[in-house]
XYZ file of N, CA and C in Angstrom:
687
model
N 81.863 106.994 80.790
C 82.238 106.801 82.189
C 83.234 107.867 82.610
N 83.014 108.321 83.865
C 84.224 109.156 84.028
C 85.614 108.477 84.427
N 86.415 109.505 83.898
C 87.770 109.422 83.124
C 88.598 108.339 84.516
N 88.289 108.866 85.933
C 89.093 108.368 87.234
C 88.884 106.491 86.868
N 87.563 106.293 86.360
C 86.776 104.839 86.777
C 87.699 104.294 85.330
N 87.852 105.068 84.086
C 88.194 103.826 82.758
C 89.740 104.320 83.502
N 90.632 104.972 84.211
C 91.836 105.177 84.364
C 92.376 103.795 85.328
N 91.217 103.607 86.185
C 91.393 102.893 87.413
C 91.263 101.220 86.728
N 90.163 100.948 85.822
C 90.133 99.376 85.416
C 91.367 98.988 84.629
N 91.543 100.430 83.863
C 92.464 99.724 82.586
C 94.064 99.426 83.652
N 94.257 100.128 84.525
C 95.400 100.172 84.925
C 95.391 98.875 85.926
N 94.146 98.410 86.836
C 94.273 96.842 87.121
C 94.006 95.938 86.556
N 93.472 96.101 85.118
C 93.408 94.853 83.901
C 94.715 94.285 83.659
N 95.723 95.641 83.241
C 97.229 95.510 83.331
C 97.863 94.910 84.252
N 97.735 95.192 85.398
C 98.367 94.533 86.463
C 97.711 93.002 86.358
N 96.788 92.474 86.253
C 96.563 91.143 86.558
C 97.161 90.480 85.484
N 96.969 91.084 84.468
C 97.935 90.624 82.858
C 99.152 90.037 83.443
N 99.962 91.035 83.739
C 101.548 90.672 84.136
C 101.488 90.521 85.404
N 100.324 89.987 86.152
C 100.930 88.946 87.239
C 100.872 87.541 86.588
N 100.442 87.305 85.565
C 100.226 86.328 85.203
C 100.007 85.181 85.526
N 99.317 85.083 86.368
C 98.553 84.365 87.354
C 97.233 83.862 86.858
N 96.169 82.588 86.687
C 95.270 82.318 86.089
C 93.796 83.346 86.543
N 94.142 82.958 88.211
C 92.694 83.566 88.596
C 93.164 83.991 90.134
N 93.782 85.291 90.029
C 94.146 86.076 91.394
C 92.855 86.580 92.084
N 93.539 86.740 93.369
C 92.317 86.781 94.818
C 92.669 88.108 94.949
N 91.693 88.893 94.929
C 92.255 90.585 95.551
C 91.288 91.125 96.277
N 91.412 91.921 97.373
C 90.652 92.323 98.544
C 90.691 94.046 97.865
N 89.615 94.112 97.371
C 88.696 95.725 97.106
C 88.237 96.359 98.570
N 89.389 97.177 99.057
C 89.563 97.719 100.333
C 88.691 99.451 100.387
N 87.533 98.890 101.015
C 87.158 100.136 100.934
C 85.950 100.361 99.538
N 85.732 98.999 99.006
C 85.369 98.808 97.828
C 83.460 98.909 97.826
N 83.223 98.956 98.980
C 81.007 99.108 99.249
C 80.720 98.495 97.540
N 80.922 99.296 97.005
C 79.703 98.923 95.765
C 80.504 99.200 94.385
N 81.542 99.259 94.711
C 83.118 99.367 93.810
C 82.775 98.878 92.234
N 82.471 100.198 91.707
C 82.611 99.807 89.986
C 84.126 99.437 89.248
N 85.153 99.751 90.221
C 86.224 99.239 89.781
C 87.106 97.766 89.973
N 86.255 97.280 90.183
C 86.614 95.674 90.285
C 85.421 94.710 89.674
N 84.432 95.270 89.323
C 83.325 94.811 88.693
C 83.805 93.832 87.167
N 83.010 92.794 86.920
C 83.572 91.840 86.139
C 85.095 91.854 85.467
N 85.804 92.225 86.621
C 87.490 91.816 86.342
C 87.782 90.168 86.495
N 88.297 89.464 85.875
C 88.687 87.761 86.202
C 89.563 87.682 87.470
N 88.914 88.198 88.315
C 89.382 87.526 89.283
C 87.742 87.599 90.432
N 88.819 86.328 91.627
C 87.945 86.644 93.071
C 88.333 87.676 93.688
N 86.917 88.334 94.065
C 87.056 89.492 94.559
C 86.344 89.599 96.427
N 87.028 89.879 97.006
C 86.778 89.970 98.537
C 86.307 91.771 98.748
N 85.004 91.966 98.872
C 84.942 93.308 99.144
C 84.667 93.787 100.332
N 85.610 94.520 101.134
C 86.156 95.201 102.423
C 85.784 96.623 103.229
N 84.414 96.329 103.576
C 84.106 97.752 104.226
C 83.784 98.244 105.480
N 83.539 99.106 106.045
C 83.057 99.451 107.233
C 82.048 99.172 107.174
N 81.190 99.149 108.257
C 79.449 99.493 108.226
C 79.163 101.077 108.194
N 77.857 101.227 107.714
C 77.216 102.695 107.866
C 77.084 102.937 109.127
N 77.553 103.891 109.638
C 76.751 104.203 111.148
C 76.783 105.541 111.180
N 77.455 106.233 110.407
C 76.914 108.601 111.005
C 76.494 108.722 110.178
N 75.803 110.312 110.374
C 74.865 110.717 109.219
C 76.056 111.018 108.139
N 77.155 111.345 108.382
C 78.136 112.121 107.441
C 78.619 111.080 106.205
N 78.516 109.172 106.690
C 78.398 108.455 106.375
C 77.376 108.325 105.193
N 76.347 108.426 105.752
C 75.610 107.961 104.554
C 75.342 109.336 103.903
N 75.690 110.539 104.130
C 75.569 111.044 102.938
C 76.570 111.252 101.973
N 77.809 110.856 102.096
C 78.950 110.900 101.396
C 78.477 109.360 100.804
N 77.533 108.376 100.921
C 77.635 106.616 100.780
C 78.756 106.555 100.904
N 79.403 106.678 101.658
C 80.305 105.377 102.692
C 79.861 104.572 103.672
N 80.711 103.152 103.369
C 80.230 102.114 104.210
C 79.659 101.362 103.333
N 79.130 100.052 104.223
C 77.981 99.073 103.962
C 77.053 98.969 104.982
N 75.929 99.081 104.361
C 74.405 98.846 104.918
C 73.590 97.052 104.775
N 72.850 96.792 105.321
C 71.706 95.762 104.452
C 71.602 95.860 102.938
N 71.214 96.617 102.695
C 70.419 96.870 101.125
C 71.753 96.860 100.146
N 72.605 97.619 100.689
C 73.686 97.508 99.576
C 74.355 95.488 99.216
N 74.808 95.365 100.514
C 75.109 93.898 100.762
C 74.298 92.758 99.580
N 73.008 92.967 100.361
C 71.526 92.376 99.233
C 71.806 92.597 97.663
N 72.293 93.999 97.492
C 72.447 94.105 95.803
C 73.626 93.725 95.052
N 74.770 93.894 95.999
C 75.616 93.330 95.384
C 75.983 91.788 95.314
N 75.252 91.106 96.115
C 75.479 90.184 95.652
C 74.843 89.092 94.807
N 73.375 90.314 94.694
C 72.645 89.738 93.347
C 73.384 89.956 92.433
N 74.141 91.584 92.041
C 74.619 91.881 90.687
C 76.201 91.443 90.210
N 76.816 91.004 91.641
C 77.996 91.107 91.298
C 78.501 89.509 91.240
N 78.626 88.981 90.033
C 79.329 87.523 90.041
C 80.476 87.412 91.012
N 81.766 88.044 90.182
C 82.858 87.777 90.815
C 83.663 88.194 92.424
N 82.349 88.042 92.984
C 82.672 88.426 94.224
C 82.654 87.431 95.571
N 83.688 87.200 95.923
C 84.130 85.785 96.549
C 83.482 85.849 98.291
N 83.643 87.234 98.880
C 83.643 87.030 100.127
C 83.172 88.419 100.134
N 82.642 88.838 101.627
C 82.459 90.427 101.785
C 82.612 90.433 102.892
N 83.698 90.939 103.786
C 84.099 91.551 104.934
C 83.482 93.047 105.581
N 83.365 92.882 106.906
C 82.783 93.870 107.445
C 83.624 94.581 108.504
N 84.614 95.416 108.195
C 85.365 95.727 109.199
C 85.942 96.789 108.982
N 86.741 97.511 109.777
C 88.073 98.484 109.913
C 89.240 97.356 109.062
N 89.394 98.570 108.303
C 90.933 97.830 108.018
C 92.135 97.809 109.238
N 91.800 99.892 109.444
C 93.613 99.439 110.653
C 92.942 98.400 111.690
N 92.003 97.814 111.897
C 91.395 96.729 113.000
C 91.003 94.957 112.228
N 92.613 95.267 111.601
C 91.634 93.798 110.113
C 92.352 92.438 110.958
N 91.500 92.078 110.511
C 91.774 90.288 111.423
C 91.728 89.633 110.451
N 92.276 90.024 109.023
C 92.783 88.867 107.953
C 94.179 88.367 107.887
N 94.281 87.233 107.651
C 95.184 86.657 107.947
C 96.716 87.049 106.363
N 97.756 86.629 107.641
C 98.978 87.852 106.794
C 99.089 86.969 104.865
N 99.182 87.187 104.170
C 99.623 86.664 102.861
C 97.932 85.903 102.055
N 97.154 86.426 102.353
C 95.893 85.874 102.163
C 95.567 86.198 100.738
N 95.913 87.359 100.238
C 95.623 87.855 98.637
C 96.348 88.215 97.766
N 96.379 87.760 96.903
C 97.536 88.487 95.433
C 97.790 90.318 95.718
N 96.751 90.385 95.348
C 96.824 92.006 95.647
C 95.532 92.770 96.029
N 95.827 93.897 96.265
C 94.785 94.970 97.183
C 94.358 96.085 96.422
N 93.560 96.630 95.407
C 92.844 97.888 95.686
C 92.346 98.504 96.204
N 92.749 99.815 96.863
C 91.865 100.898 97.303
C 92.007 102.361 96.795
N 90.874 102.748 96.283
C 90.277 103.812 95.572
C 89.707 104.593 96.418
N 90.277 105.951 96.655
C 90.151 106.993 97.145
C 89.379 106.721 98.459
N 90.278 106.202 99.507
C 89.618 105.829 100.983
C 90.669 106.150 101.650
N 92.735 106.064 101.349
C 93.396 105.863 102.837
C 93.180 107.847 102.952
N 92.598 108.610 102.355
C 92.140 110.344 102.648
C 91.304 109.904 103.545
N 90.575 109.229 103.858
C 89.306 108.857 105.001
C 90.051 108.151 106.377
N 90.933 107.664 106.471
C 91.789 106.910 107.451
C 92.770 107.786 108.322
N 92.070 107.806 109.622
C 93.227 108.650 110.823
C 94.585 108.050 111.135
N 94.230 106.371 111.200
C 95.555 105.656 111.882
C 95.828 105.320 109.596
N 96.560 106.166 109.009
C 96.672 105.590 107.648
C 98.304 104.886 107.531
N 99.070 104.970 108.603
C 100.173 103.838 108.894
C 99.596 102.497 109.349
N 99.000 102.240 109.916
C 98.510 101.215 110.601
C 97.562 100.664 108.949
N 96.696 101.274 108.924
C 95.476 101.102 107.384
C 96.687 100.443 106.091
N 98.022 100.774 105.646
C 98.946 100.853 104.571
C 99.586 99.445 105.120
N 100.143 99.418 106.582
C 100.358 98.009 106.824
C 99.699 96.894 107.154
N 98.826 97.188 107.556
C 97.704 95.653 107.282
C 97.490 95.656 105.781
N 97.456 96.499 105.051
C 97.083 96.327 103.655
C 98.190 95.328 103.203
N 99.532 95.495 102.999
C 100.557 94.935 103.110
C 100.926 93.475 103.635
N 100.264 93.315 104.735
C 100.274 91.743 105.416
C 99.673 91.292 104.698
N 98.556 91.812 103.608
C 97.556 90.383 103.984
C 97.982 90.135 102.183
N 98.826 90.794 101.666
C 99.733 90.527 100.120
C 101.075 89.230 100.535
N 100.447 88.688 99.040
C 101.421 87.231 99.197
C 102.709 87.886 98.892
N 104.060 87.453 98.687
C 105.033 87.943 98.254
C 104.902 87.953 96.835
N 105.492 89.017 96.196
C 105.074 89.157 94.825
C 103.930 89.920 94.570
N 103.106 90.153 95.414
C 102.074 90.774 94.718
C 101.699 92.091 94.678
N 100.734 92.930 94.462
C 101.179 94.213 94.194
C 99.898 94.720 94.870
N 100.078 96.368 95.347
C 98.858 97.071 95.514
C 98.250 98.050 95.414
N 96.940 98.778 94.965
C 96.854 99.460 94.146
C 96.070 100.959 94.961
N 96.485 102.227 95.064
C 95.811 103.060 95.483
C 95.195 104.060 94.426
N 94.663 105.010 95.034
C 93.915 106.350 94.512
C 93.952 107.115 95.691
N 94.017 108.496 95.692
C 94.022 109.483 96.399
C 93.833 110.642 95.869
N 93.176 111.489 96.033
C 93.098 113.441 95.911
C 94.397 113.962 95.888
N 95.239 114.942 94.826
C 96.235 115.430 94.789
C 96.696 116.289 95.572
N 97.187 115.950 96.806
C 96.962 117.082 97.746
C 98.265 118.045 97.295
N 99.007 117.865 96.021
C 100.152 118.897 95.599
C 99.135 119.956 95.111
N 97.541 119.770 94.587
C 96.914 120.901 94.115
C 95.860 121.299 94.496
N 95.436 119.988 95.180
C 94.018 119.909 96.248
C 93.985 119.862 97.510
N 93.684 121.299 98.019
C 93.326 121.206 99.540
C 92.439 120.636 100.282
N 92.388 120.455 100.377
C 91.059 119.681 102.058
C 90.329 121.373 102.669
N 90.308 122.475 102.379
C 90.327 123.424 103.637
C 89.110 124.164 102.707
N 88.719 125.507 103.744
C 88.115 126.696 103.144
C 86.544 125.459 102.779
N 85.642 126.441 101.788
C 84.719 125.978 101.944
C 84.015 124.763 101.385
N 84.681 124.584 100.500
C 84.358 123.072 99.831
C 85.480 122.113 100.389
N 85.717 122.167 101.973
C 86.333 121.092 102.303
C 85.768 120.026 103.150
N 86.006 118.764 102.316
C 85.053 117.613 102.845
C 85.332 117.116 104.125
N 84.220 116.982 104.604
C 84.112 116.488 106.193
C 84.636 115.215 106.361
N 84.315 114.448 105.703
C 85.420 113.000 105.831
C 86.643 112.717 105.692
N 87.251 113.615 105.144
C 88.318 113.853 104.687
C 89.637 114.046 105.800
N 90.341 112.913 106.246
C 91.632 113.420 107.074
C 92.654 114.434 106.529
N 93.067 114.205 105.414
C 93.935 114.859 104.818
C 93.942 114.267 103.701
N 94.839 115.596 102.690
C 95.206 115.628 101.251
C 96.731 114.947 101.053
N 97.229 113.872 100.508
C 98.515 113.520 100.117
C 99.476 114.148 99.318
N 100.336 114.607 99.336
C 101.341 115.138 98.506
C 102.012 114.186 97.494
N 102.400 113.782 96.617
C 103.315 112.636 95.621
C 103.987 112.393 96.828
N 105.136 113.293 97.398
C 106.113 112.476 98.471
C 105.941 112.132 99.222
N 104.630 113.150 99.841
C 104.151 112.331 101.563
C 103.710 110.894 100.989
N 103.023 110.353 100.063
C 102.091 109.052 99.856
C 103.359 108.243 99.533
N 104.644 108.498 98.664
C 105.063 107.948 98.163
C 106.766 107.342 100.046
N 106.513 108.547 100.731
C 107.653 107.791 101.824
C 106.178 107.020 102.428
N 105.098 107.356 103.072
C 104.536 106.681 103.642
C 104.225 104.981 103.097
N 104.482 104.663 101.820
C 103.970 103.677 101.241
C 105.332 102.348 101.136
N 105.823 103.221 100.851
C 107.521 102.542 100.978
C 108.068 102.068 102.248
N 107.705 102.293 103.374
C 107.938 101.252 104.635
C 106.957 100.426 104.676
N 106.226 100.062 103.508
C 105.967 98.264 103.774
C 105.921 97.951 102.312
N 106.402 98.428 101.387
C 106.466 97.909 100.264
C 108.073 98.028 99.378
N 108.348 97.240 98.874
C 109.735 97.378 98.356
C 109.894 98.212 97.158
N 108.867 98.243 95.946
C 108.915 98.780 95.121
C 107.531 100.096 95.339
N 107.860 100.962 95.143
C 106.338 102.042 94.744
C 106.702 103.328 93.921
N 105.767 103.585 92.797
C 105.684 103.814 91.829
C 104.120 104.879 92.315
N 104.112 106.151 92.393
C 103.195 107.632 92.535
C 103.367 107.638 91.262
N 102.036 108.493 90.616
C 102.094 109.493 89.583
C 100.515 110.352 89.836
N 100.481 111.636 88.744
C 99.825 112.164 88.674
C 98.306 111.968 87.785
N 97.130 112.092 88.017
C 96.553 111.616 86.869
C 95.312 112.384 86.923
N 94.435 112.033 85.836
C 93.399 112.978 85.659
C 93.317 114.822 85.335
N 93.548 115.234 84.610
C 92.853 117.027 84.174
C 91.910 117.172 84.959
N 92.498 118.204 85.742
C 90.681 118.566 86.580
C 90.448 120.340 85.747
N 88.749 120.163 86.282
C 88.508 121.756 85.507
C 87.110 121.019 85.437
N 86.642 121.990 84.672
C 84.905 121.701 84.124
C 84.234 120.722 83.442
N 85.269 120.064 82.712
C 85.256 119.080 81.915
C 84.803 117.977 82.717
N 86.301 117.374 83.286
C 86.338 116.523 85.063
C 84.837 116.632 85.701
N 84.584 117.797 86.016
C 83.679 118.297 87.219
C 81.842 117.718 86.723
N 81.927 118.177 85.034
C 80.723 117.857 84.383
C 80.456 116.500 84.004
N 81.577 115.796 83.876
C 82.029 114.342 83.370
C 81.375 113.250 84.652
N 81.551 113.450 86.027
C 81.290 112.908 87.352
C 79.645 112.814 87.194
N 79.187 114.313 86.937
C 77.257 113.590 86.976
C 76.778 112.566 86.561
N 76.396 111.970 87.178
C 75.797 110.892 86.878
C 74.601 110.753 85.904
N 74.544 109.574 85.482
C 73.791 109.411 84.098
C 72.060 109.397 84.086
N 70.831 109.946 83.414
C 69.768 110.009 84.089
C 69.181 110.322 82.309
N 68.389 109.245 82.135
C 67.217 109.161 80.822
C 66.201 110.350 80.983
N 65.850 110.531 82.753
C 65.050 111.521 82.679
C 65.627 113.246 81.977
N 67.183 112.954 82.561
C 67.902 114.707 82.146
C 68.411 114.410 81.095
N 67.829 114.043 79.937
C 69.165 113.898 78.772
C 70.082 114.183 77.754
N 69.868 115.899 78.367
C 70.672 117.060 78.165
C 71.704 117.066 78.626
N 71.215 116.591 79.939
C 72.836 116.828 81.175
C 73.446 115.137 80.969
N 72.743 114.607 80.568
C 73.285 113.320 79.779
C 74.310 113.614 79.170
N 74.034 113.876 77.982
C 74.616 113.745 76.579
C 75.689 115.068 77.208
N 75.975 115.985 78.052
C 76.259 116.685 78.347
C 78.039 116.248 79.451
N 77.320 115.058 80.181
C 78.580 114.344 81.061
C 79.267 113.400 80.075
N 78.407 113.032 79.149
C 78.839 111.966 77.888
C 80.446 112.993 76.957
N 80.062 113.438 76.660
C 81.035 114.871 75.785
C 81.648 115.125 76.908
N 81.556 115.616 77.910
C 82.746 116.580 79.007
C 83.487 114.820 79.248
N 83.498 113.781 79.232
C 84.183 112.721 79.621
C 84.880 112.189 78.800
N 84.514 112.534 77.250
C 85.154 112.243 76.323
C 86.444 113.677 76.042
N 86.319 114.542 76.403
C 86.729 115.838 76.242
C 88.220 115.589 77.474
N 87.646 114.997 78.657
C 88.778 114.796 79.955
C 89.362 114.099 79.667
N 89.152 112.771 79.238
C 90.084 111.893 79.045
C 90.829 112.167 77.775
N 91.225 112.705 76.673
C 92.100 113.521 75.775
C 93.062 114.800 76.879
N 92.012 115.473 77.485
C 92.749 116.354 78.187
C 93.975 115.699 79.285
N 93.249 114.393 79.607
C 94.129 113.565 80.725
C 95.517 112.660 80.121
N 95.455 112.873 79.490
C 96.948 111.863 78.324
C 98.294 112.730 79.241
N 98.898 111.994 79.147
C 100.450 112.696 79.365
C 100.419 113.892 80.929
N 99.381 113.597 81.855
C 99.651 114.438 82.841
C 100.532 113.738 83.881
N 100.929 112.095 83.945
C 101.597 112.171 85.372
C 102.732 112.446 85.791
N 103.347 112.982 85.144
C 104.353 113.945 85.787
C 103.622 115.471 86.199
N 102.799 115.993 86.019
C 102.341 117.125 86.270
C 101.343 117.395 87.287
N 102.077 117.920 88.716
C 101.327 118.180 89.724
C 100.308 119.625 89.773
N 100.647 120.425 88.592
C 99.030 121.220 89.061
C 97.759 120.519 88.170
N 96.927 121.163 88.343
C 95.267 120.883 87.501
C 95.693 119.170 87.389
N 95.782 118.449 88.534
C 95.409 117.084 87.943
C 94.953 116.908 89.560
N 93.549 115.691 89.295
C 92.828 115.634 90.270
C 93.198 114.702 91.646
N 94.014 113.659 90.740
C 94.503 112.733 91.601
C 95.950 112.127 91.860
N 96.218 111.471 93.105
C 97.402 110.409 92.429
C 97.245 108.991 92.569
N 97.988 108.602 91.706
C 97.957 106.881 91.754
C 99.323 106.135 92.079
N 99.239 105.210 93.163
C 100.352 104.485 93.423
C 99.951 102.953 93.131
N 100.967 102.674 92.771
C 101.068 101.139 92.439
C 102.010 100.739 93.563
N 102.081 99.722 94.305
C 102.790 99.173 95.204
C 103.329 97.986 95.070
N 104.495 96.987 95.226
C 104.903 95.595 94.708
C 105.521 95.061 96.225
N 105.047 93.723 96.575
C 105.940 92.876 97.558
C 107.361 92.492 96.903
């Protein structure tokens, strides 16, 4: 699996550990078809827009029919599925233990408005979990810059923006990016199973390379904030 997806479970396996809580409610914000909340012990509320531009569905963002239909054949632990804007969320304030969202508030124009509804709808005590593009090493610009993309976060820009609605927050750096990273992301295919066995090795290769980077803002792909009520 690539290195972002085992970085992202193991680090909310942990968190539900030491909330220590039997069976926490968490709203997967931004979550469509979210391999990172997939058979975790908890209820899971998954939170998306609908599809509607072409730019949409070719990035798969959003929810469609068909996706809706599959996940809720494949996915047990999934309690509810919301269809909305977050900065436009009509969930009610203290509704969930805690919140994941994985690489979406880069997609969000109003992302003050998106960070505090995220925030309301956390009981006291509970915590919330982001992902974002390193914008200390990753630009948004020039020619591989993605069209969905509002902007790149800096550690400090994410880390003041996150802190007027949360008391505790905790940025770091994560992931080795390079060829490894880049080859590790293809996806898996019986028919190619060269380029198989090929993303299999570059993922095992990243995640060794990825040990001990979050303090280190160049060559790392992402950041991760943890957030606490």
């Amino acid at each position: 699996m690539p290195v972002i997806l085992i970085t992202v479970r193991n680090d909310i396996k942990k968190l539900i550990r030491q909330t220590k809580k039997k069976h926490l409610k968490i709203l997967d914000v931004g979550g469509r078809k979210s391999p990172y909340t997939i058979n975790l012990n908890a209820d899971i509320t998954l939170q998306d827009i609908p599809q509607e531009s072409e730019t949409q569905e070719q990035l798969n963002l959003g929810f469609t029919s068909d996706i809706l239909t599959s996940i809720q054949k494949k996915r047990s632990n999934i309690n509810a599925i919301i269809i909305e804007d977050m900065t436009q969320s009509t969930i009610e304030d203290r509704s969930y233990d805690a919140v994941v969202s994985v690489e979406v508030i880069e997609h969000v124009v109003e992302d003050d408005l998106f960070v505090k509804n995220i925030s309301r709808a956390i009981k006291k005590g509970g915590w919330a979990y982001f992902t974002t593009p390193n914008g200390d090493f990753i630009k948004n610009e020039g020619p591989n810059k993605n069209p969905d993309h509002v902007r790149h976060y800096t550690k400090e820009g994410l880390k003041t923006l996150l802190e007027q609605y949360f008391e505790k927050v905790e940025v770091k750096y994560a992931i080795k990016t390079g060829k490894y990273r880049v080859q590790g992301l293809r996806s898996f295919s019986l028919r190619e199973p060269i380029h198989t066995l090929k993303s299999i090795f570059s993922n095992i290769i990243n995640r060794f390379q990825s040990r001990g980077v979050k303090s280190t803002s160049v060559e790392t792909a992402h950041l991760i904030a943890i957030c606490y009520k």
